[in-house]
GROMACS .gro file of C-alpha atoms in nm:
model
  216
    1MET     CA    1   2.481   1.386  -1.738
    2ARG     CA    2   2.609   1.109  -1.968
    3CYS     CA    3   2.514   0.848  -1.706
    4ARG     CA    4   2.162   0.982  -1.688
    5LEU     CA    5   2.127   0.959  -2.066
    6LEU     CA    6   2.249   0.600  -2.063
    7LEU     CA    7   1.989   0.515  -1.800
    8LEU     CA    8   1.712   0.680  -1.999
    9ILE     CA    9   1.783   0.493  -2.323
   10PRO     CA   10   1.660   0.150  -2.203
   11LEU     CA   11   1.347   0.311  -2.059
   12LEU     CA   12   1.269   0.485  -2.387
   13LEU     CA   13   1.324   0.165  -2.583
   14ALA     CA   14   1.091  -0.025  -2.348
   15ALA     CA   15   0.824   0.242  -2.383
   16SER     CA   16   0.857   0.229  -2.761
   17ALA     CA   17   0.821  -0.149  -2.760
   18CYS     CA   18   0.506  -0.129  -2.547
   19ALA     CA   19   0.357   0.129  -2.781
   20GLU     CA   20   0.423  -0.094  -3.082
   21GLN     CA   21   0.275  -0.396  -2.908
   22THR     CA   22  -0.051  -0.226  -2.815
   23SER     CA   23  -0.104  -0.031  -3.139
   24GLY     CA   24  -0.401  -0.207  -3.297
   25THR     CA   25  -0.310  -0.542  -3.147
   26THR     CA   26  -0.471  -0.726  -2.857
   27PRO     CA   27  -0.291  -1.023  -2.701
   28GLY     CA   28  -0.461  -1.352  -2.781
   29GLY     CA   29  -0.381  -1.717  -2.820
   30PRO     CA   30  -0.484  -2.057  -2.688
   31VAL     CA   31  -0.647  -2.084  -2.345
   32THR     CA   32  -0.825  -2.340  -2.131
   33PRO     CA   33  -1.104  -2.144  -1.960
   34THR     CA   34  -1.266  -2.281  -1.646
   35PRO     CA   35  -1.610  -2.409  -1.755
   36VAL     CA   36  -1.927  -2.247  -1.622
   37PRO     CA   37  -2.223  -2.484  -1.560
   38LEU     CA   38  -2.520  -2.390  -1.781
   39ASP     CA   39  -2.870  -2.529  -1.800
   40VAL     CA   40  -3.077  -2.378  -2.078
   41GLY     CA   41  -3.357  -2.635  -2.070
   42PRO     CA   42  -3.437  -2.964  -2.245
   43SER     CA   43  -3.492  -2.808  -2.588
   44ALA     CA   44  -3.135  -2.672  -2.610
   45LYS     CA   45  -2.905  -2.898  -2.412
   46VAL     CA   46  -2.555  -2.756  -2.370
   47THR     CA   47  -2.292  -2.990  -2.519
   48GLY     CA   48  -1.924  -2.995  -2.428
   49ASN     CA   49  -1.737  -2.725  -2.242
   50THR     CA   50  -1.864  -2.373  -2.188
   51MET     CA   51  -1.627  -2.084  -2.250
   52PRO     CA   52  -1.615  -1.782  -2.018
   53THR     CA   53  -1.433  -1.525  -2.231
   54GLY     CA   54  -1.294  -1.295  -1.963
   55ILE     CA   55  -1.455  -1.006  -2.154
   56VAL     CA   56  -1.647  -0.799  -1.900
   57VAL     CA   57  -1.870  -0.509  -2.003
   58GLN     CA   58  -2.059  -0.308  -1.745
   59GLY     CA   59  -2.019  -0.582  -1.485
   60LYS     CA   60  -2.125  -0.871  -1.713
   61GLU     CA   61  -1.889  -1.136  -1.849
   62LEU     CA   62  -1.964  -1.286  -2.189
   63ILE     CA   63  -1.985  -1.668  -2.196
   64LEU     CA   64  -1.993  -1.875  -2.514
   65TYR     CA   65  -2.130  -2.228  -2.545
   66LEU     CA   66  -2.266  -2.468  -2.805
   67TRP     CA   67  -2.585  -2.667  -2.818
   68VAL     CA   68  -2.671  -2.920  -3.086
   69ALA     CA   69  -2.976  -2.880  -3.310
   70THR     CA   70  -3.062  -3.141  -3.578
   71GLY     CA   71  -2.709  -3.278  -3.549
   72ALA     CA   72  -2.530  -2.946  -3.601
   73PRO     CA   73  -2.374  -2.734  -3.322
   74VAL     CA   74  -2.511  -2.384  -3.265
   75LEU     CA   75  -2.297  -2.115  -3.104
   76ALA     CA   76  -2.481  -1.919  -2.835
   77THR     CA   77  -2.414  -1.663  -2.561
   78ALA     CA   78  -2.477  -1.636  -2.188
   79SER     CA   79  -2.355  -1.392  -1.924
   80ARG     CA   80  -2.221  -1.396  -1.571
   81ASP     CA   81  -2.249  -1.113  -1.320
   82SER     CA   82  -1.889  -1.039  -1.224
   83ALA     CA   83  -1.989  -0.925  -0.874
   84SER     CA   84  -2.238  -1.194  -0.767
   85GLY     CA   85  -2.135  -1.476  -1.001
   86THR     CA   86  -2.498  -1.522  -1.109
   87VAL     CA   87  -2.524  -1.676  -1.456
   88ASP     CA   88  -2.797  -1.589  -1.706
   89PRO     CA   89  -2.794  -1.894  -1.935
   90LYS     CA   90  -3.021  -1.756  -2.207
   91SER     CA   91  -2.898  -1.401  -2.255
   92ASP     CA   92  -2.587  -1.193  -2.310
   93GLY     CA   93  -2.701  -0.983  -2.013
   94GLY     CA   94  -2.734  -0.668  -2.221
   95ILE     CA   95  -2.364  -0.669  -2.314
   96CYS     CA   96  -2.454  -0.626  -2.682
   97THR     CA   97  -2.647  -0.319  -2.794
   98GLY     CA   98  -2.622  -0.421  -3.160
   99THR     CA   99  -2.529  -0.744  -3.335
  100THR     CA  100  -2.420  -0.853  -3.681
  101LEU     CA  101  -2.468  -1.223  -3.757
  102SER     CA  102  -2.266  -1.347  -4.051
  103GLU     CA  103  -2.404  -1.562  -4.329
  104ASP     CA  104  -2.284  -1.922  -4.320
  105GLN     CA  105  -1.930  -1.959  -4.451
  106ASN     CA  106  -1.814  -2.319  -4.409
  107PRO     CA  107  -1.582  -2.418  -4.232
  108PHE     CA  108  -1.679  -2.119  -4.011
  109PHE     CA  109  -2.008  -2.086  -3.828
  110GLY     CA  110  -2.159  -1.853  -3.569
  111LEU     CA  111  -1.949  -1.555  -3.682
  112THR     CA  112  -2.081  -1.257  -3.486
  113GLN     CA  113  -1.995  -0.895  -3.417
  114CYS     CA  114  -2.138  -0.754  -3.092
  115VAL     CA  115  -2.141  -0.378  -3.039
  116ALA     CA  116  -2.091  -0.359  -2.663
  117GLY     CA  117  -2.237  -0.105  -2.426
  118ASP     CA  118  -1.894   0.044  -2.358
  119GLY     CA  119  -1.842   0.120  -2.727
  120SER     CA  120  -1.604  -0.168  -2.794
  121LEU     CA  121  -1.656  -0.442  -3.050
  122ILE     CA  122  -1.665  -0.807  -2.945
  123GLU     CA  123  -1.624  -1.060  -3.225
  124PHE     CA  124  -1.649  -1.435  -3.196
  125GLY     CA  125  -1.720  -1.751  -3.389
  126ALA     CA  126  -1.633  -2.115  -3.447
  127TYR     CA  127  -1.411  -2.297  -3.694
  128LYS     CA  128  -1.426  -2.666  -3.786
  129GLY     CA  129  -1.066  -2.762  -3.728
  130GLU     CA  130  -0.759  -2.716  -3.510
  131VAL     CA  131  -0.569  -2.388  -3.518
  132SER     CA  132  -0.249  -2.228  -3.396
  133ARG     CA  133  -0.368  -1.869  -3.440
  134VAL     CA  134  -0.682  -1.671  -3.519
  135ILE     CA  135  -0.664  -1.307  -3.629
  136ASP     CA  136  -0.908  -1.028  -3.708
  137GLU     CA  137  -0.816  -0.773  -3.975
  138MET     CA  138  -0.997  -0.443  -4.023
  139ASP     CA  139  -0.894  -0.089  -4.121
  140GLY     CA  140  -0.529  -0.191  -4.148
  141LYS     CA  141  -0.518  -0.326  -3.792
  142THR     CA  142  -0.472  -0.684  -3.677
  143THR     CA  143  -0.614  -0.825  -3.354
  144ASP     CA  144  -0.526  -1.171  -3.224
  145ALA     CA  145  -0.820  -1.372  -3.093
  146THR     CA  146  -0.826  -1.595  -2.789
  147PHE     CA  147  -0.935  -1.950  -2.872
  148THR     CA  148  -1.000  -2.293  -2.725
  149ARG     CA  149  -1.102  -2.642  -2.840
  150TRP     CA  150  -1.466  -2.743  -2.800
  151THR     CA  151  -1.497  -3.078  -2.623
  152GLY     CA  152  -1.842  -3.171  -2.750
  153SER     CA  153  -1.727  -3.349  -3.064
  154GLU     CA  154  -1.463  -3.597  -3.173
  155GLN     CA  155  -1.411  -3.382  -3.482
  156PRO     CA  156  -1.203  -3.073  -3.389
  157VAL     CA  157  -1.396  -2.748  -3.346
  158THR     CA  158  -1.228  -2.426  -3.227
  159ILE     CA  159  -1.416  -2.142  -3.058
  160PHE     CA  160  -1.254  -1.796  -3.071
  161TRP     CA  161  -1.327  -1.448  -2.943
  162LEU     CA  162  -1.172  -1.099  -2.920
  163GLN     CA  163  -1.247  -0.745  -2.814
  164ARG     CA  164  -1.127  -0.439  -3.005
  165ARG     CA  165  -1.200  -0.077  -3.086
  166GLY     CA  166  -1.334   0.032  -3.424
  167ASN     CA  167  -1.641   0.122  -3.624
  168PRO     CA  168  -1.936  -0.118  -3.614
  169ASN     CA  169  -2.033  -0.307  -3.927
  170PRO     CA  170  -2.236  -0.102  -4.176
  171SER     CA  171  -2.606  -0.169  -4.214
  172ASN     CA  172  -2.738  -0.345  -4.521
  173VAL     CA  173  -2.857  -0.123  -4.805
  174VAL     CA  174  -3.208  -0.141  -4.949
  175ASN     CA  175  -3.191  -0.251  -5.311
  176ALA     CA  176  -3.558  -0.334  -5.369
  177PRO     CA  177  -3.882  -0.310  -5.170
  178GLY     CA  178  -3.842  -0.541  -4.872
  179LYS     CA  179  -3.494  -0.655  -4.978
  180THR     CA  180  -3.154  -0.554  -4.844
  181SER     CA  181  -2.797  -0.648  -4.930
  182PRO     CA  182  -2.463  -0.615  -4.748
  183LEU     CA  183  -2.183  -0.392  -4.875
  184PRO     CA  184  -1.868  -0.535  -5.041
  185ALA     CA  185  -1.683  -0.787  -4.823
  186ALA     CA  186  -1.380  -0.560  -4.774
  187GLN     CA  187  -1.595  -0.331  -4.556
  188TYR     CA  188  -1.636  -0.603  -4.291
  189PRO     CA  189  -1.383  -0.760  -4.051
  190ARG     CA  190  -1.194  -1.057  -4.192
  191ILE     CA  191  -1.118  -1.358  -3.972
  192THR     CA  192  -0.822  -1.577  -4.072
  193VAL     CA  193  -0.721  -1.903  -3.907
  194TYR     CA  194  -0.381  -2.068  -3.914
  195SER     CA  195  -0.318  -2.442  -3.905
  196THR     CA  196  -0.112  -2.613  -3.639
  197LYS     CA  197   0.179  -2.581  -3.884
  198GLY     CA  198   0.140  -2.202  -3.887
  199LYS     CA  199  -0.009  -2.171  -4.236
  200ALA     CA  200  -0.314  -1.954  -4.314
  201VAL     CA  201  -0.579  -2.205  -4.419
  202ALA     CA  202  -0.917  -2.025  -4.420
  203SER     CA  203  -1.069  -1.676  -4.406
  204ALA     CA  204  -1.419  -1.534  -4.375
  205HIS     CA  205  -1.576  -1.192  -4.327
  206ILE     CA  206  -1.822  -1.115  -4.047
  207ARG     CA  207  -2.074  -1.008  -4.311
  208PRO     CA  208  -2.451  -1.055  -4.307
  209GLY     CA  209  -2.634  -1.206  -4.599
  210GLN     CA  210  -2.918  -1.064  -4.803
  211THR     CA  211  -3.251  -1.022  -4.631
  212GLU     CA  212  -3.602  -1.033  -4.774
  213GLN     CA  213  -3.918  -0.934  -4.593
  214LYS     CA  214  -4.189  -1.193  -4.634
  215GLY     CA  215  -4.540  -1.069  -4.697
  216GLY     CA  216  -4.840  -1.167  -4.494
   0.00000   0.00000   0.00000
């Protein structure tokens, strides 16, 4: 009996460690994804490497890429059918059923929350700099993002993405006819990036800005 107990102890410890590792945390870190060729037309030429994320929802894989408009990179999405390999260069393939686009928060851009068709949340964005870690914090849980360096610029730009479970971002509230405002920042996911020396250097919330309906 004592021998059986001794054998069970390592198994229980391993199970406990796995439970701790997966509780609110998704493995992430630096990757070098295999680029996917994209042609979105002459008005939005893809620059640098494309980034298949490995996130597949209902048979579609999310792909991120950047194109340059008026000298500034714009983060965009495409999709790839996981069965046929067919790429839709101008659409997320219906992966997102709802989307929150963040207001500009330099040195971040393109911060986005996608509510996926399977009920998960996909969050992604870009940071002007090199990083050693990117995390998402919401409701007391931390999720590590996957990230890679964009090759379309001599100045370092990092693209990151993650998939997690949680409540979607709240809708803006109406505070005047035709005008809406977001809720306090703490009610939105916070993205934090760490420098190559392991120090937290910048944070931003995936939070929309104010909106105003134009007459006419």
